[in-house]
Every structure is written in C-alpha cells, then in structure tokens.
C-alpha cells in the first residue's frame, strides 16, 4: 500500500510556526491549487489544501516563504473524524515530508531550495 501525495500551489498566507509543550514545532498552512480544467462557466476552480509541517521543515518554510509563494509539498494524506456543532465531519490533511521552494513573489531566484524531514 502507498500513501504519497505531491502538490504544487501558492501559499494562501504567510506560514507561522508554533512550539508545542513537548518542544516540537509545527506550522499549518493552506495551498491554493488551481485545477487543470475549466468548469461549466469557463473558469478554473481552485482547491485549497491544508498542510501540516513539522520541526525543521516548518521552521524553514516559515522563515523563507510568504503569501503567494509557489511551493511543492510531498507527503502523506491523513484523515481524521472531528465533531463540529454536533456533526461528525471527516477532515483530510497533507502531512509534509518534503517542501520545495519554487518561486517567491518578493524575490525571484534562479535556484530552488528544498527541505526534508
């Protein structure tokens, strides 16, 4: 069995890290990923993918990336059931194993940088 996903999209907001009680660092971010086909109105829809980054990957992404930057994320999908207002809802999240910095809106670079877990 295999649970591996690769997506490329633009950051919806600047990533920020939080330090948990046990000392681990985490960053939660959302990537805007346009679909490759047009809808019935002739427009491209966009999916918003929630991602969780841990420790060094979280710190580097928060330090070097800003809203609108194009990044690639490789990781695994994780689904959990949550209760919201008395209703059980299934939530799927991408747990990042590797992040590649592709382009920056503020500074175009010739080289792309990547961080791994």
Coordinates of N, CA and C in Angstrom, one line a residue:
X1 N 0.8 -1.2 0.0 CA 0.0 0.0 0.0 C 0.9 1.2 0.0
X2 N 0.3 2.3 -0.5 CA 1.1 3.5 -0.7 C 0.3 4.7 -0.4
X3 N 0.8 5.6 0.4 CA 0.1 6.9 0.8 C 1.1 8.0 0.5
X4 N 1.2 8.5 -0.7 CA 2.1 9.5 -1.1 C 1.4 10.5 -2.0
X5 N 1.6 11.8 -1.7 CA 1.0 12.8 -2.5 C 2.0 14.0 -2.7
X6 N 1.9 14.5 -4.0 CA 2.7 15.6 -4.3 C 1.8 16.7 -4.9
X7 N 1.9 17.9 -4.3 CA 1.1 19.0 -4.8 C 2.0 20.3 -5.0
X8 N 1.6 21.1 -5.9 CA 2.3 22.4 -6.1 C 1.2 23.5 -6.1
X9 N 1.4 24.5 -5.3 CA 0.4 25.5 -5.2 C 1.0 26.8 -4.5
X10 N 0.2 27.8 -4.4 CA 0.6 29.1 -3.8 C 0.1 29.2 -2.4
X11 N 0.9 29.7 -1.5 CA 0.6 29.9 -0.1 C -0.5 30.9 0.0
X12 N -1.6 30.6 0.8 CA -2.7 31.5 1.0 C -2.3 32.6 2.0
X13 N -1.4 32.3 2.9 CA -1.0 33.3 3.9 C 0.4 32.9 4.3
X14 N 1.1 33.8 5.0 CA 2.5 33.6 5.5 C 2.4 32.5 6.6
X15 N 3.3 31.5 6.4 CA 3.3 30.4 7.4 C 3.9 30.9 8.7
X16 N 3.4 30.4 9.8 CA 4.0 30.7 11.1 C 4.1 29.4 11.9
X17 N 5.2 29.3 12.7 CA 5.4 28.1 13.5 C 4.9 28.4 14.9
X18 N 4.5 27.3 15.5 CA 4.1 27.3 16.9 C 5.0 26.2 17.6
X19 N 5.4 26.4 18.8 CA 6.1 25.4 19.6 C 5.1 24.8 20.6
X20 N 5.0 23.4 20.5 CA 4.2 22.7 21.4 C 4.8 22.4 22.7
X21 N 4.1 22.0 23.7 CA 4.6 21.8 25.0 C 5.8 20.8 25.0
X22 N 5.7 19.8 24.2 CA 6.8 18.8 24.2 C 8.0 19.3 23.4
X23 N 8.0 20.5 22.9 CA 9.2 21.1 22.2 C 9.2 21.0 20.7
X24 N 8.2 20.2 20.2 CA 8.1 20.1 18.7 C 7.6 21.4 18.1
X25 N 8.0 21.7 16.9 CA 7.5 22.9 16.2 C 6.6 22.4 15.1
X26 N 5.5 23.2 14.8 CA 4.6 22.9 13.8 C 4.1 24.1 13.1
X27 N 3.8 24.0 11.8 CA 3.2 25.0 11.0 C 2.1 24.5 10.2
X28 N 1.0 25.1 10.3 CA -0.2 24.7 9.4 C -0.4 25.8 8.4
X29 N -0.5 25.3 7.1 CA -0.7 26.3 6.0 C -1.7 25.7 5.0
X30 N -2.1 26.6 4.2 CA -3.0 26.2 3.1 C -2.4 26.6 1.8
X31 N -2.5 25.7 0.8 CA -2.0 25.9 -0.5 C -3.2 26.0 -1.5
X32 N -3.2 27.0 -2.3 CA -4.2 27.2 -3.4 C -3.7 26.5 -4.6
X33 N -4.4 25.5 -5.1 CA -4.0 24.7 -6.2 C -5.1 24.7 -7.3
X34 N -4.8 25.5 -8.4 CA -5.8 25.6 -9.5 C -6.0 24.2 -10.2
X35 N -7.2 23.9 -10.6 CA -7.5 22.7 -11.3 C -7.0 22.9 -12.8
X36 N -6.8 21.8 -13.4 CA -6.2 21.9 -14.8 C -7.3 22.0 -15.9
X37 N -8.5 22.1 -15.5 CA -9.6 22.2 -16.5 C -10.6 23.2 -16.0
X38 N -11.4 23.7 -17.0 CA -12.3 24.8 -16.7 C -13.7 24.2 -16.3
X39 N -14.4 24.9 -15.5 CA -15.8 24.5 -15.1 C -16.8 24.9 -16.2
X40 N -18.0 24.6 -15.9 CA -19.1 24.9 -16.9 C -19.2 26.4 -17.3
X41 N -18.6 27.3 -16.4 CA -18.6 28.7 -16.7 C -17.4 29.2 -17.4
X42 N -16.5 28.2 -17.7 CA -15.3 28.6 -18.5 C -14.2 29.1 -17.5
X43 N -14.3 28.9 -16.2 CA -13.3 29.3 -15.3 C -12.6 28.2 -14.6
X44 N -11.4 28.4 -14.2 CA -10.6 27.4 -13.4 C -11.0 27.5 -12.0
X45 N -11.4 26.4 -11.4 CA -11.7 26.3 -10.0 C -10.4 26.1 -9.3
X46 N -10.3 26.4 -8.0 CA -9.1 26.2 -7.2 C -9.5 25.4 -5.9
X47 N -8.6 24.4 -5.6 CA -8.7 23.6 -4.4 C -7.8 24.2 -3.4
X48 N -8.2 24.2 -2.1 CA -7.4 24.8 -1.0 C -7.1 23.6 -0.1
X49 N -5.8 23.2 -0.1 CA -5.3 22.1 0.5 C -4.6 22.4 1.9
X50 N -5.1 21.9 3.0 CA -4.4 22.1 4.3 C -3.3 21.2 4.4
X51 N -2.1 21.8 4.9 CA -0.9 21.0 5.1 C -0.4 21.3 6.5
X52 N 0.3 20.2 7.1 CA 0.9 20.3 8.4 C 2.4 20.0 8.2
X53 N 3.2 20.9 8.7 CA 4.7 20.8 8.6 C 5.3 20.7 10.0
X54 N 6.3 19.9 10.2 CA 6.9 19.7 11.5 C 8.3 20.1 11.5
X55 N 8.8 20.5 12.7 CA 10.2 20.8 13.1 C 10.9 21.6 12.0
X56 N 12.0 21.1 11.5 CA 12.9 21.9 10.6 C 12.2 22.3 9.3
X57 N 11.4 21.5 8.8 CA 10.6 21.8 7.5 C 9.7 23.0 7.9
X58 N 9.0 23.0 9.0 CA 8.1 24.0 9.4 C 8.9 25.4 9.6
X59 N 10.0 25.3 10.3 CA 10.8 26.5 10.6 C 11.3 27.1 9.3
X60 N 11.9 26.3 8.4 CA 12.5 26.9 7.2 C 11.4 27.5 6.3
X61 N 10.3 26.8 6.2 CA 9.2 27.3 5.4 C 8.7 28.6 5.9
X62 N 8.5 28.7 7.2 CA 8.0 30.0 7.8 C 9.0 31.1 7.7
X63 N 10.3 30.7 7.7 CA 11.4 31.8 7.6 C 11.5 32.3 6.2
X64 N 11.4 31.4 5.2 CA 11.7 31.8 3.8 C 10.5 32.1 2.9
X65 N 9.3 31.7 3.3 CA 8.2 31.8 2.4 C 7.2 32.8 2.9
X66 N 6.5 33.4 1.9 CA 5.4 34.4 2.2 C 4.2 34.1 1.4
X67 N 3.1 34.8 1.7 CA 1.9 34.7 1.0 C 2.1 34.8 -0.5
X68 N 1.5 33.9 -1.3 CA 1.7 34.0 -2.7 C 2.8 33.2 -3.3
X69 N 3.8 32.8 -2.5 CA 4.9 32.0 -3.0 C 4.4 30.6 -3.5
X70 N 5.1 30.2 -4.5 CA 4.8 28.9 -5.1 C 5.7 27.8 -4.5
X71 N 5.1 26.8 -3.9 CA 5.9 25.7 -3.3 C 5.4 24.4 -3.7
X72 N 6.2 23.4 -3.6 CA 5.8 22.0 -3.8 C 5.9 21.3 -2.5
X73 N 4.9 20.4 -2.2 CA 4.8 19.7 -1.0 C 4.7 18.2 -1.3
X74 N 5.5 17.4 -0.7 CA 5.4 15.9 -0.9 C 5.2 15.4 0.5
X75 N 4.2 14.5 0.6 CA 3.9 14.0 2.0 C 2.8 12.9 1.9
X76 N 2.1 12.7 3.0 CA 1.1 11.7 3.1 C -0.2 12.3 3.5
X77 N -1.3 11.7 3.1 CA -2.6 12.2 3.5 C -3.0 11.5 4.8
X78 N -3.6 12.3 5.7 CA -4.1 11.8 6.9 C -5.5 12.3 7.1
X79 N -6.4 11.4 7.4 CA -7.8 11.8 7.6 C -8.2 11.5 9.0
X80 N -9.0 12.4 9.6 CA -9.5 12.3 11.0 C -11.0 12.7 11.0
X81 N -11.6 12.1 12.0 CA -13.0 12.5 12.1 C -13.1 13.5 13.3
X82 N -13.8 14.6 13.0 CA -14.0 15.7 14.0 C -15.4 15.9 14.2
X83 N -15.8 16.4 15.4 CA -17.1 16.8 15.7 C -17.2 18.3 15.7
X84 N -18.1 18.8 14.9 CA -18.3 20.3 14.8 C -19.8 20.5 14.9
X85 N -20.2 21.2 15.9 CA -21.6 21.5 16.1 C -22.4 20.3 16.2
X86 N -21.9 19.3 16.8 CA -22.7 18.0 17.0 C -22.7 17.1 15.8
X87 N -22.0 17.5 14.7 CA -22.0 16.7 13.5 C -20.5 16.1 13.3
X88 N -20.4 14.9 12.9 CA -19.1 14.3 12.7 C -18.7 14.6 11.2
X89 N -17.5 15.1 11.1 CA -17.0 15.6 9.8 C -15.7 14.9 9.6
X90 N -15.4 14.4 8.4 CA -14.2 13.8 8.0 C -13.3 14.9 7.5
X91 N -12.1 15.1 8.0 CA -11.1 16.1 7.6 C -9.9 15.4 7.1
X92 N -9.4 15.8 5.9 CA -8.2 15.3 5.3 C -7.1 16.4 5.3
X93 N -5.9 16.0 5.7 CA -4.8 16.9 5.8 C -3.6 16.3 5.1
X94 N -2.7 17.1 4.5 CA -1.5 16.6 4.0 C -0.4 16.9 5.0
X95 N 0.3 15.8 5.4 CA 1.4 15.9 6.4 C 2.7 15.9 5.5
X96 N 3.4 17.0 5.6 CA 4.5 17.3 4.7 C 5.7 16.5 5.2
X97 N 6.4 15.9 4.2 CA 7.7 15.2 4.4 C 8.8 16.0 3.8
X98 N 8.5 16.7 2.7 CA 9.5 17.5 2.0 C 8.8 18.7 1.4
X99 N 9.4 19.9 1.4 CA 8.9 21.1 0.9 C 10.0 21.7 -0.1
X100 N 9.5 22.0 -1.3 CA 10.4 22.6 -2.3 C 10.0 24.1 -2.5
X101 N 10.9 25.0 -2.3 CA 10.6 26.4 -2.6 C 10.8 26.7 -4.1
X102 N 9.7 27.0 -4.8 CA 9.8 27.1 -6.3 C 10.0 28.5 -6.7
X103 N 9.1 29.4 -6.3 CA 9.3 30.8 -6.7 C 8.8 31.7 -5.5
X104 N 9.3 32.9 -5.5 CA 8.9 33.8 -4.5 C 8.3 35.1 -5.2
X105 N 7.2 35.6 -4.7 CA 6.7 36.8 -5.3 C 7.6 38.0 -5.0
X106 N 8.3 37.9 -3.8 CA 9.1 39.1 -3.5 C 10.5 39.0 -4.2
X107 N 11.0 37.8 -4.3 CA 12.4 37.7 -4.9 C 12.5 36.4 -5.8
X108 N 12.6 36.6 -7.0 CA 12.7 35.5 -8.0 C 14.2 35.0 -7.9
X109 N 14.3 33.7 -7.6 CA 15.7 33.2 -7.5 C 15.9 32.2 -8.7
X110 N 17.1 32.0 -9.0 CA 17.5 31.1 -10.1 C 17.5 29.7 -9.6
X111 N 17.8 29.5 -8.3 CA 17.8 28.1 -7.8 C 16.6 27.9 -6.9
X112 N 16.1 26.7 -6.9 CA 15.1 26.3 -5.9 C 15.7 25.6 -4.7
X113 N 15.2 25.8 -3.6 CA 15.7 25.2 -2.3 C 14.7 24.2 -1.8
X114 N 15.2 23.2 -1.2 CA 14.3 22.2 -0.6 C 14.7 21.8 0.8
X115 N 13.7 21.4 1.6 CA 14.0 20.9 3.0 C 13.3 19.6 3.1
X116 N 13.9 18.7 3.8 CA 13.3 17.4 4.1 C 13.2 17.2 5.6
X117 N 12.3 16.3 5.9 CA 12.1 15.9 7.3 C 13.3 15.0 7.7

